[in-house]
mmCIF file of C-alpha atoms in Angstrom:
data_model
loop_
_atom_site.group_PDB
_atom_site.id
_atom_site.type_symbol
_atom_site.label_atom_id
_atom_site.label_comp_id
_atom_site.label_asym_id
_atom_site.label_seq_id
_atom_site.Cartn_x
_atom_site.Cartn_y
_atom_site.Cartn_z
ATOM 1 C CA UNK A 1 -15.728 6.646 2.215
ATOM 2 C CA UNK A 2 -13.736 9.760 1.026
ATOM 3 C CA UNK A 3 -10.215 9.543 0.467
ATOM 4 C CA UNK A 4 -7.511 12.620 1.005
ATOM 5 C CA UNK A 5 -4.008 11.854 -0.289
ATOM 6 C CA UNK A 6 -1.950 14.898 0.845
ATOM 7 C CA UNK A 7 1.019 14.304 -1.477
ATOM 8 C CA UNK A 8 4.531 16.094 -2.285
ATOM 9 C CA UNK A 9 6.450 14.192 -5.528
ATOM 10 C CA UNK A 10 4.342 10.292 -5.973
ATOM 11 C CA UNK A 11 3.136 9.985 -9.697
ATOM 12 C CA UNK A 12 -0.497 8.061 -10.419
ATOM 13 C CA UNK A 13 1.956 5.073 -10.588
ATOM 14 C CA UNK A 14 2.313 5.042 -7.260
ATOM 15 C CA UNK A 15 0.620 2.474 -5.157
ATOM 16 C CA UNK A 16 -1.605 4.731 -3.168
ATOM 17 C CA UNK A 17 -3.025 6.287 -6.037
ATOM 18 C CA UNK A 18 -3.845 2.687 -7.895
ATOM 19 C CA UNK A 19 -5.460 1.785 -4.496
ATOM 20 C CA UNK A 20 -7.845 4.654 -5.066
ATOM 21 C CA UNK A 21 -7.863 6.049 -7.840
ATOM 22 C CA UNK A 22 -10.835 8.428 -6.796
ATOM 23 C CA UNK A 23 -9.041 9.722 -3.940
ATOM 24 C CA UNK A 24 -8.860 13.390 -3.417
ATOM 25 C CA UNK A 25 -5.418 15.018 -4.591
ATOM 26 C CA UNK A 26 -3.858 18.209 -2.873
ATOM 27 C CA UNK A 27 -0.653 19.010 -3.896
ATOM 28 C CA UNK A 28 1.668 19.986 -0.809
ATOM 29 C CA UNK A 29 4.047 22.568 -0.146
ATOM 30 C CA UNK A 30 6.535 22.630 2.306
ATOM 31 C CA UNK A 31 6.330 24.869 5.302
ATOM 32 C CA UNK A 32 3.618 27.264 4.187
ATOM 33 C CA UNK A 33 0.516 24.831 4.654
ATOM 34 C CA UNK A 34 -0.482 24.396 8.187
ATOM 35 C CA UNK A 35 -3.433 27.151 7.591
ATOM 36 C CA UNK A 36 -4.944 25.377 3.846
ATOM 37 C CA UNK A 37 -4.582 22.392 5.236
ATOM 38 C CA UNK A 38 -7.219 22.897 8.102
ATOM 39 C CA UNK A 39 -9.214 24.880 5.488
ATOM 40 C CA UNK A 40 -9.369 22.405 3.023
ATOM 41 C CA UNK A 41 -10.409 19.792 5.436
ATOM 42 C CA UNK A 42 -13.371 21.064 7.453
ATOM 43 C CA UNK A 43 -14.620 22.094 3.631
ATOM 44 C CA UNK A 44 -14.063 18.497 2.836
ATOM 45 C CA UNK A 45 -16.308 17.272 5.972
ATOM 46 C CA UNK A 46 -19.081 20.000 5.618
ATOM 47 C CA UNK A 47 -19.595 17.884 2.195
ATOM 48 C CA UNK A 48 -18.817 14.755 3.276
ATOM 49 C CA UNK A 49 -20.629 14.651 6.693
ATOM 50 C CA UNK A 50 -21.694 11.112 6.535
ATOM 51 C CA UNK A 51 -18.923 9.408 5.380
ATOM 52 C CA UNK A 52 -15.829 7.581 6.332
ATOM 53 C CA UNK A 53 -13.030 10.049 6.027
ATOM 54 C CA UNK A 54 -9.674 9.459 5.377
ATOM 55 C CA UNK A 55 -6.422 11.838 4.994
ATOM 56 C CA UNK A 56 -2.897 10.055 3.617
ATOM 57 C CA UNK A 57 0.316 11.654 3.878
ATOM 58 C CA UNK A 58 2.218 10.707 1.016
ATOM 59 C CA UNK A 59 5.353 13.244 1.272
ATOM 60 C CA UNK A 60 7.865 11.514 -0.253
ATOM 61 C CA UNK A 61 11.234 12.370 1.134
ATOM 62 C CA UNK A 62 12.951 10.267 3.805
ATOM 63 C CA UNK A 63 12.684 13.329 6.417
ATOM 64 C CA UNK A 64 10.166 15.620 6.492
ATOM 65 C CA UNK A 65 8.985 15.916 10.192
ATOM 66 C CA UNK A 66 10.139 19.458 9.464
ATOM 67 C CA UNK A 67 7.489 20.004 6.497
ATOM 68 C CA UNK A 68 4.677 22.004 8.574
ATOM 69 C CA UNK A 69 5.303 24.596 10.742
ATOM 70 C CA UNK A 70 3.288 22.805 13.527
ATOM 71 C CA UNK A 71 2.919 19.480 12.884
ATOM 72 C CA UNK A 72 1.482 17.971 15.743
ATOM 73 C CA UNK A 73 -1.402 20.958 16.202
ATOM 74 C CA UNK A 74 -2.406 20.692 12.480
ATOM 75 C CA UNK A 75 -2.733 16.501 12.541
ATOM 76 C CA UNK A 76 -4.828 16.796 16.097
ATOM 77 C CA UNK A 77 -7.107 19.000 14.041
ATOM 78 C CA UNK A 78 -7.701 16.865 10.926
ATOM 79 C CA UNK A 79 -8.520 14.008 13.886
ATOM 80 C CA UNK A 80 -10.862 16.421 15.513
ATOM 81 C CA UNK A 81 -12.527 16.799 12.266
ATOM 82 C CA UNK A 82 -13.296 13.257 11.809
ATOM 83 C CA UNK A 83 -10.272 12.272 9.650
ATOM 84 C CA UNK A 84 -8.437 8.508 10.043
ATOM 85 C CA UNK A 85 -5.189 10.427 9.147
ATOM 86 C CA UNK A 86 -2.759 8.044 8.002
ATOM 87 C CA UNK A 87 1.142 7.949 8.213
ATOM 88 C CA UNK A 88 1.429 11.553 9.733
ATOM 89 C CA UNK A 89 3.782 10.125 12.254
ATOM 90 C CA UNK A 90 6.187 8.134 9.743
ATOM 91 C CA UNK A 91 8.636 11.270 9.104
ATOM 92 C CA UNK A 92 11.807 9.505 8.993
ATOM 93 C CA UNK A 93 12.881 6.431 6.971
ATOM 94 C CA UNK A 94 16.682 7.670 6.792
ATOM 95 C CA UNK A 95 18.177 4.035 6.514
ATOM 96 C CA UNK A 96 20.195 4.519 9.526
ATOM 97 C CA UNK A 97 17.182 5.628 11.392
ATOM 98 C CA UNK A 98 15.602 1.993 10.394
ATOM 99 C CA UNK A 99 18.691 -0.247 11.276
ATOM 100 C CA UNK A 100 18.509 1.882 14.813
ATOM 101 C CA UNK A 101 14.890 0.477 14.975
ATOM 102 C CA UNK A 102 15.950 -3.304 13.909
ATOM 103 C CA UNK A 103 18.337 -2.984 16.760
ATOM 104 C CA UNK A 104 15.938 -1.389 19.669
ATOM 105 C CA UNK A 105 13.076 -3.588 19.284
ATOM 106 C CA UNK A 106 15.429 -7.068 18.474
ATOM 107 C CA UNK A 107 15.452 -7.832 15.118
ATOM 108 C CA UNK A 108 18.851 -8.287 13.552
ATOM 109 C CA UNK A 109 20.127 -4.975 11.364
ATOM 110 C CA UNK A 110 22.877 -4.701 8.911
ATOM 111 C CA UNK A 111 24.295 -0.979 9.095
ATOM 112 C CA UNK A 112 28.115 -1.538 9.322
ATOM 113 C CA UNK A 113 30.101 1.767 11.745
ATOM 114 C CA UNK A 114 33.827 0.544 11.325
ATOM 115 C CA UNK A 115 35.720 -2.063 9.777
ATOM 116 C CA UNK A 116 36.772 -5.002 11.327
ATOM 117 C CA UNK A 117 40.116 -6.695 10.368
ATOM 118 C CA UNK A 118 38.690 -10.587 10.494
ATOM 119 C CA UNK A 119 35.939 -9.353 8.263
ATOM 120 C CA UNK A 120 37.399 -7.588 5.517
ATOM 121 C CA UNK A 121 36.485 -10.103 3.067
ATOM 122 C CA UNK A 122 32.517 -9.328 3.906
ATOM 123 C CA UNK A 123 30.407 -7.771 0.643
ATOM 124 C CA UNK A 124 28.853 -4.836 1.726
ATOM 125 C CA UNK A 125 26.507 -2.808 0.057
ATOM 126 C CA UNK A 126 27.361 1.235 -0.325
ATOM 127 C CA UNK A 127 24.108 3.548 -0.377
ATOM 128 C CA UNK A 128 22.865 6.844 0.401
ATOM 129 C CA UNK A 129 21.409 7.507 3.717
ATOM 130 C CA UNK A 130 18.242 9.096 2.133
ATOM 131 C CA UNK A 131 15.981 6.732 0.207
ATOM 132 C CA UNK A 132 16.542 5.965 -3.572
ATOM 133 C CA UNK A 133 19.966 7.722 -3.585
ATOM 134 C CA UNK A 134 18.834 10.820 -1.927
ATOM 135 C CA UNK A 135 17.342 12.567 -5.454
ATOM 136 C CA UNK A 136 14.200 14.294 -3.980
ATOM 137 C CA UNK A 137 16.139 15.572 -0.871
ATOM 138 C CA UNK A 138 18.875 16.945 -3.894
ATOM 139 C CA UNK A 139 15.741 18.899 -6.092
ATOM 140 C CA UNK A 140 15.313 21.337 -3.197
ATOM 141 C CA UNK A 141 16.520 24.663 -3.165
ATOM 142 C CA UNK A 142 19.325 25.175 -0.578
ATOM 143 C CA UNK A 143 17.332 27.378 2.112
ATOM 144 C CA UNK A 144 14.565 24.362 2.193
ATOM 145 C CA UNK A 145 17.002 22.138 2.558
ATOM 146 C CA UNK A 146 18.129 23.755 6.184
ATOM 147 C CA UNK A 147 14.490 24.080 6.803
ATOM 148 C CA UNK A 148 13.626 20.766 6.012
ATOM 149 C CA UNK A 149 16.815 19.490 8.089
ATOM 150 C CA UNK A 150 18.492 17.576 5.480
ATOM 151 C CA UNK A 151 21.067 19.602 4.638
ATOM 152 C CA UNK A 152 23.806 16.682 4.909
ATOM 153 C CA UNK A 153 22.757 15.401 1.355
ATOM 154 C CA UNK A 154 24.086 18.409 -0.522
ATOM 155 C CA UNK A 155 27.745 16.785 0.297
ATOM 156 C CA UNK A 156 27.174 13.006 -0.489
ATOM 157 C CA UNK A 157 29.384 10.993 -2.096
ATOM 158 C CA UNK A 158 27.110 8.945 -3.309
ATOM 159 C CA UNK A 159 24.469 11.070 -5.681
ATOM 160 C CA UNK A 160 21.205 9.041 -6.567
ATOM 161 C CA UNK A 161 20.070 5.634 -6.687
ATOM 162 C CA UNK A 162 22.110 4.731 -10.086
ATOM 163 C CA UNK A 163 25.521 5.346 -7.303
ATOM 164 C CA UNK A 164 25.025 2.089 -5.206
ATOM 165 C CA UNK A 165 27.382 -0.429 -5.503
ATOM 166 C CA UNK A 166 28.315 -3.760 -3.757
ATOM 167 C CA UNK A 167 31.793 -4.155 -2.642
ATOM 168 C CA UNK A 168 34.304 -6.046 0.132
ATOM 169 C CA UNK A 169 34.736 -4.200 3.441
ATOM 170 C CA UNK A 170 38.022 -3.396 3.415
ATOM 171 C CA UNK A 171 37.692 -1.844 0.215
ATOM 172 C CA UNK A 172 35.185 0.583 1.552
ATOM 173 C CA UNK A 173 37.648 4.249 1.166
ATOM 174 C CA UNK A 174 38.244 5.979 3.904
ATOM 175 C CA UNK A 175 35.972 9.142 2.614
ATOM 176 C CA UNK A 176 32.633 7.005 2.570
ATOM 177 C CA UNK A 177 33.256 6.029 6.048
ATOM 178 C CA UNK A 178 33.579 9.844 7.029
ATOM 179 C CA UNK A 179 30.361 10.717 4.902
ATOM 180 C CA UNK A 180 27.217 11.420 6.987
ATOM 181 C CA UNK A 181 24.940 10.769 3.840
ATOM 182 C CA UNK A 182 26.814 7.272 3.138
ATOM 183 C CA UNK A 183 25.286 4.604 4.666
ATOM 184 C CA UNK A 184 27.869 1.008 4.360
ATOM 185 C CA UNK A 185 25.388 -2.363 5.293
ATOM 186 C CA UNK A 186 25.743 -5.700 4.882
ATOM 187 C CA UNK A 187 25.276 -7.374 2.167
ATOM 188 C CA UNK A 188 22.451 -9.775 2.565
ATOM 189 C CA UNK A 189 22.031 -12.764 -0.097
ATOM 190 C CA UNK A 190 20.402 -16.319 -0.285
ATOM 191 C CA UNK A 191 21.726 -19.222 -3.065
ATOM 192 C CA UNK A 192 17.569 -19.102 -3.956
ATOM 193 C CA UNK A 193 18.159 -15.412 -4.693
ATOM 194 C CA UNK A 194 14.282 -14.726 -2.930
ATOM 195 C CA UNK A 195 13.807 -11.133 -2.322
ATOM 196 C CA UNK A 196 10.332 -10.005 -0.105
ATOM 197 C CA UNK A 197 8.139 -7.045 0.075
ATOM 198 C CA UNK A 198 5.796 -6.573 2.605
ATOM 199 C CA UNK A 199 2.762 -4.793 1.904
ATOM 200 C CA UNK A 200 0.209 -2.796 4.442
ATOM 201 C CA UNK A 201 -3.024 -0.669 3.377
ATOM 202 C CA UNK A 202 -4.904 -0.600 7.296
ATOM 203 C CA UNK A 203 -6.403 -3.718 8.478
ATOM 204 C CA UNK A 204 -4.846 -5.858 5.308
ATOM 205 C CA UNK A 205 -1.572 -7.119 4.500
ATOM 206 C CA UNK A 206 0.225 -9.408 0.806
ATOM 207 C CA UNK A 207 3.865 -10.998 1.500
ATOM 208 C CA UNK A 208 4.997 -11.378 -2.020
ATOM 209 C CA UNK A 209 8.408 -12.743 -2.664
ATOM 210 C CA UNK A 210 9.875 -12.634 -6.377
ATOM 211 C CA UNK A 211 13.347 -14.413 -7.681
ATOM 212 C CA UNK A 212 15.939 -11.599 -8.613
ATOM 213 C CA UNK A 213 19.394 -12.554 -9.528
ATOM 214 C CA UNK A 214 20.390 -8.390 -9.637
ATOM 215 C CA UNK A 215 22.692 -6.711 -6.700
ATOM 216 C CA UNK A 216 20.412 -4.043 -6.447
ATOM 217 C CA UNK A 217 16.784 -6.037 -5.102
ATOM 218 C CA UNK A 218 13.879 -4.728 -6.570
ATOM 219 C CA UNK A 219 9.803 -5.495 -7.201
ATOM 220 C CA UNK A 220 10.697 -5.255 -10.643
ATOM 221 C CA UNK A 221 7.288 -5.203 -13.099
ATOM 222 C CA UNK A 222 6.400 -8.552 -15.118
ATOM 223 C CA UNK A 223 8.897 -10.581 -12.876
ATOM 224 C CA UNK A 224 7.128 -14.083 -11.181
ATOM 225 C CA UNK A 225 5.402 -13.388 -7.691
ATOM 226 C CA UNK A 226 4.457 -15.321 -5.418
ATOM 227 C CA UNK A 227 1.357 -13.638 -2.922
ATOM 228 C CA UNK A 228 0.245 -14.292 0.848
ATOM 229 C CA UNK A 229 -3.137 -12.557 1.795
ATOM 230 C CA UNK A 230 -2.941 -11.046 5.030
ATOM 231 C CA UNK A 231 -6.149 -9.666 7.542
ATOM 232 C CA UNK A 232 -5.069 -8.244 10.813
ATOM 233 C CA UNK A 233 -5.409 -11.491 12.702
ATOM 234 C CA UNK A 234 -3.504 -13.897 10.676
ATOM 235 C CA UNK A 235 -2.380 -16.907 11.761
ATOM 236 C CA UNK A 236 1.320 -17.799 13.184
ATOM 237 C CA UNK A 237 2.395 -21.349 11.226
ATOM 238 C CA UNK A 238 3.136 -19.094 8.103
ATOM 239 C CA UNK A 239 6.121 -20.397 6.140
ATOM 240 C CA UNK A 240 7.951 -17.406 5.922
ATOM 241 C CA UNK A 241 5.921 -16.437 9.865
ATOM 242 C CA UNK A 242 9.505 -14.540 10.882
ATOM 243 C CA UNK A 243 9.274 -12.254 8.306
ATOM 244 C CA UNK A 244 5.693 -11.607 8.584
ATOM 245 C CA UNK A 245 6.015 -10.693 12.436
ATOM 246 C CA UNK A 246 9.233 -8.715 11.468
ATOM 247 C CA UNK A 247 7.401 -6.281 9.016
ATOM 248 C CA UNK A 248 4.405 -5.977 11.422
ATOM 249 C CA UNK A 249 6.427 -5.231 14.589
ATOM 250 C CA UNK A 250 7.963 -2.614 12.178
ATOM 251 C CA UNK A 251 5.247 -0.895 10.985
ATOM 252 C CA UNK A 252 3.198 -0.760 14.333
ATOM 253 C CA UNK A 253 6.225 0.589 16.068
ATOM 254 C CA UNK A 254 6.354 3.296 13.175
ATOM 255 C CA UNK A 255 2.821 3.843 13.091
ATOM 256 C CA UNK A 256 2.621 3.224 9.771
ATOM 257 C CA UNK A 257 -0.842 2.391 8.727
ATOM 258 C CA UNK A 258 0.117 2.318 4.461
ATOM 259 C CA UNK A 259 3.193 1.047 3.355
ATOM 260 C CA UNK A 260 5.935 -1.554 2.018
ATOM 261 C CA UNK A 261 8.940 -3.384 3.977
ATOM 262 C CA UNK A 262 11.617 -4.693 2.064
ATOM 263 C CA UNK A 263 12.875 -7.943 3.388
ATOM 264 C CA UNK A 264 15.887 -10.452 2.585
ATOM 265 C CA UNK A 265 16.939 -13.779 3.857
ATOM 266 C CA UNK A 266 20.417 -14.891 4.428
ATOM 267 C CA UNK A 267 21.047 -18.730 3.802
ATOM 268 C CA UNK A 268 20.511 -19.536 7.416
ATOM 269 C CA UNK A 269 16.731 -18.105 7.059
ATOM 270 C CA UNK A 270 17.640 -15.141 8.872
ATOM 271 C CA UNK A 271 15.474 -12.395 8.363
ATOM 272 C CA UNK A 272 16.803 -8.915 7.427
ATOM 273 C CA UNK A 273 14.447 -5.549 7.295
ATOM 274 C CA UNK A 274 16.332 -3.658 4.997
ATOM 275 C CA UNK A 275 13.782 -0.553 3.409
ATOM 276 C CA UNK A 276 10.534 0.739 4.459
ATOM 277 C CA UNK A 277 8.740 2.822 2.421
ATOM 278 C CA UNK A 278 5.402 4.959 2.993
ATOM 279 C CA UNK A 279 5.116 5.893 -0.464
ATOM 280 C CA UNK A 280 5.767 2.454 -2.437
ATOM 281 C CA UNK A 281 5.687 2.823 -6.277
ATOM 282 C CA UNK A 282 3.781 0.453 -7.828
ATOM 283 C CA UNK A 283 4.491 0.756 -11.881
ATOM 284 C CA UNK A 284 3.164 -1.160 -14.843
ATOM 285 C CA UNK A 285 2.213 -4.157 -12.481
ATOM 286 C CA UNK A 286 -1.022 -5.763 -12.780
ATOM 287 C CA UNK A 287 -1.639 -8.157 -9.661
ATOM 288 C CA UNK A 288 -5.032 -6.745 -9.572
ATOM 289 C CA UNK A 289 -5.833 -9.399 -6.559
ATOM 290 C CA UNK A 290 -3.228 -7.451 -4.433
ATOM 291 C CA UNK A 291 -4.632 -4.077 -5.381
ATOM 292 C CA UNK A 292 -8.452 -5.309 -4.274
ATOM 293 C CA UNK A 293 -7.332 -7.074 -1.107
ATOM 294 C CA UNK A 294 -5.056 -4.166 -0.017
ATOM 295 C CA UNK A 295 -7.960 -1.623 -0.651
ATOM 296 C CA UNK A 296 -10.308 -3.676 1.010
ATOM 297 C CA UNK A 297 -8.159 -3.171 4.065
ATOM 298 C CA UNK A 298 -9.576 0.374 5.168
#
């Protein structure tokens, strides 16, 4: 097996990268690498021409569908080649663009459009469209931005991850509401204070659920976890079964074949998809069961 991760801004902390640490690196570069990329992979199967090859994208912006000039010729050749090519269709996790997703295939979403008198009182979360505030998105130069087709984030209110907050709806100004890059959801909390994040590396899958008392829900390093092992064809009298089938209707509708979905429950058990991610970070975390059983899944 021979691994490619084709990556723009993940560090070694990243989960991929602890997955397989011997994985081939190659630094990407936006809109310029159509022609290396094809290069670079029929040299990698002239060496490799008995093995099982592989070829991540790991580009970690929430919209990059834009990122090579032709996207769709360039992946059809790395398949021709004899490249599994992984996550080459997940080009958009713009938070809006996942509640639009909850909604089409049935799942329940929490994006919020307008404020409603009778529910003023609500808590509502106030983010960025773009994932973790938007700061990647920010680093590019102007003229990649319009390129790249994220423009909108130069005017955002709400600048980086560290800008979140939690309010009431009908405190929500009138300026966030106008904001393209603002995205105003729901607020979604249980009295157990259970937060989930669903896993996915190929045929494998880990459900781990930690207790976080903070707004902002995170897989925060050293905190208690509490693991499911997954294969393909698990079985359906799972406790927590609704948001197991949740995250996996998710993902195969994205065509996501790597991965993390983050996951709440309300105090009725309802299940909330509230982040996906292609390019999880992973951190100081040990959990070395996870990271065997998720690599086992190619």
């Amino acid at each position: 097996m021979h691994i490619v991760i084709y990556k723009w801004r993940t560090r070694e902390d990243f989960l991929l990268p602890r997955l397989f640490p011997e994985a081939e690196i190659i630094e990407a570069e936006p809109r310029v690498d159509d022609c290396r990329i094809i290069a670079k992979a029929r040299e990698i199967a002239n060496v490799h021409p008995q093995q099982n090859l592989y070829w991540f994208f790991q580009i970690n912006l929430s919209y990059w569908r834009l990122w090579l000039t032709h996207h769709k010729e360039t992946v059809e050749t790395l398949t021709e080649l004899g490249f599994t090519v992984i996550n080459s269709e997940v080009t958009d996790i713009r938070k809006r663009t996942i509640q639009s997703l909850n909604r089409q295939l049935g799942l329940v979403d929490v994006e919020i459009d307008h404020l409603e008198p009778e529910q003023g009182k609500m808590p509502v979360m106030v983010k960025s469209n773009y994932n973790y505030g938007g700061e990647f998105e920010a680093s590019l130069p102007s003229d990649l931005m319009v390129a790249l087709g994220v423009e909108d984030i130069h005017d955002c209110q709400i600048k980086g991850f560290d800008s979140y907050f939690k309010t009431r709806l009908a405190d929500v100004e009138q300026t966030l509401w106008q904001d393209e890059g603002v995205m105003i959801e729901r607020y979604i909390e249980n009295k157990e204070r259970k937060f989930f994040r669903f896993y996915r590396c190929g045929n494998h899958s880990v459900l781990s659920m930690i207790i976080n008392g903070n707004i902002i829900k995170k897989m925060l390093p050293g905190l208690p976890r509490k693991n499911w092992f997954l294969k393909f064809q698990h079985s359906k009298n799972h406790a927590y079964q609704t948001l197991i089938d949740n995250a996996s209707l998710m993902l195969e509708t994205m065509g996501m074949g790597f991965g993390a979905v983050d996951m709440v429950m309300d105090n009725d058990h309802k299940a909330y998809i509230i982040d996906v991610n292609p390019t999880p970070g992973w951190g100081a975390e040990k959990q070395d069961e996870v990271i065997a059983f998720l690599r086992q899944g190619l």
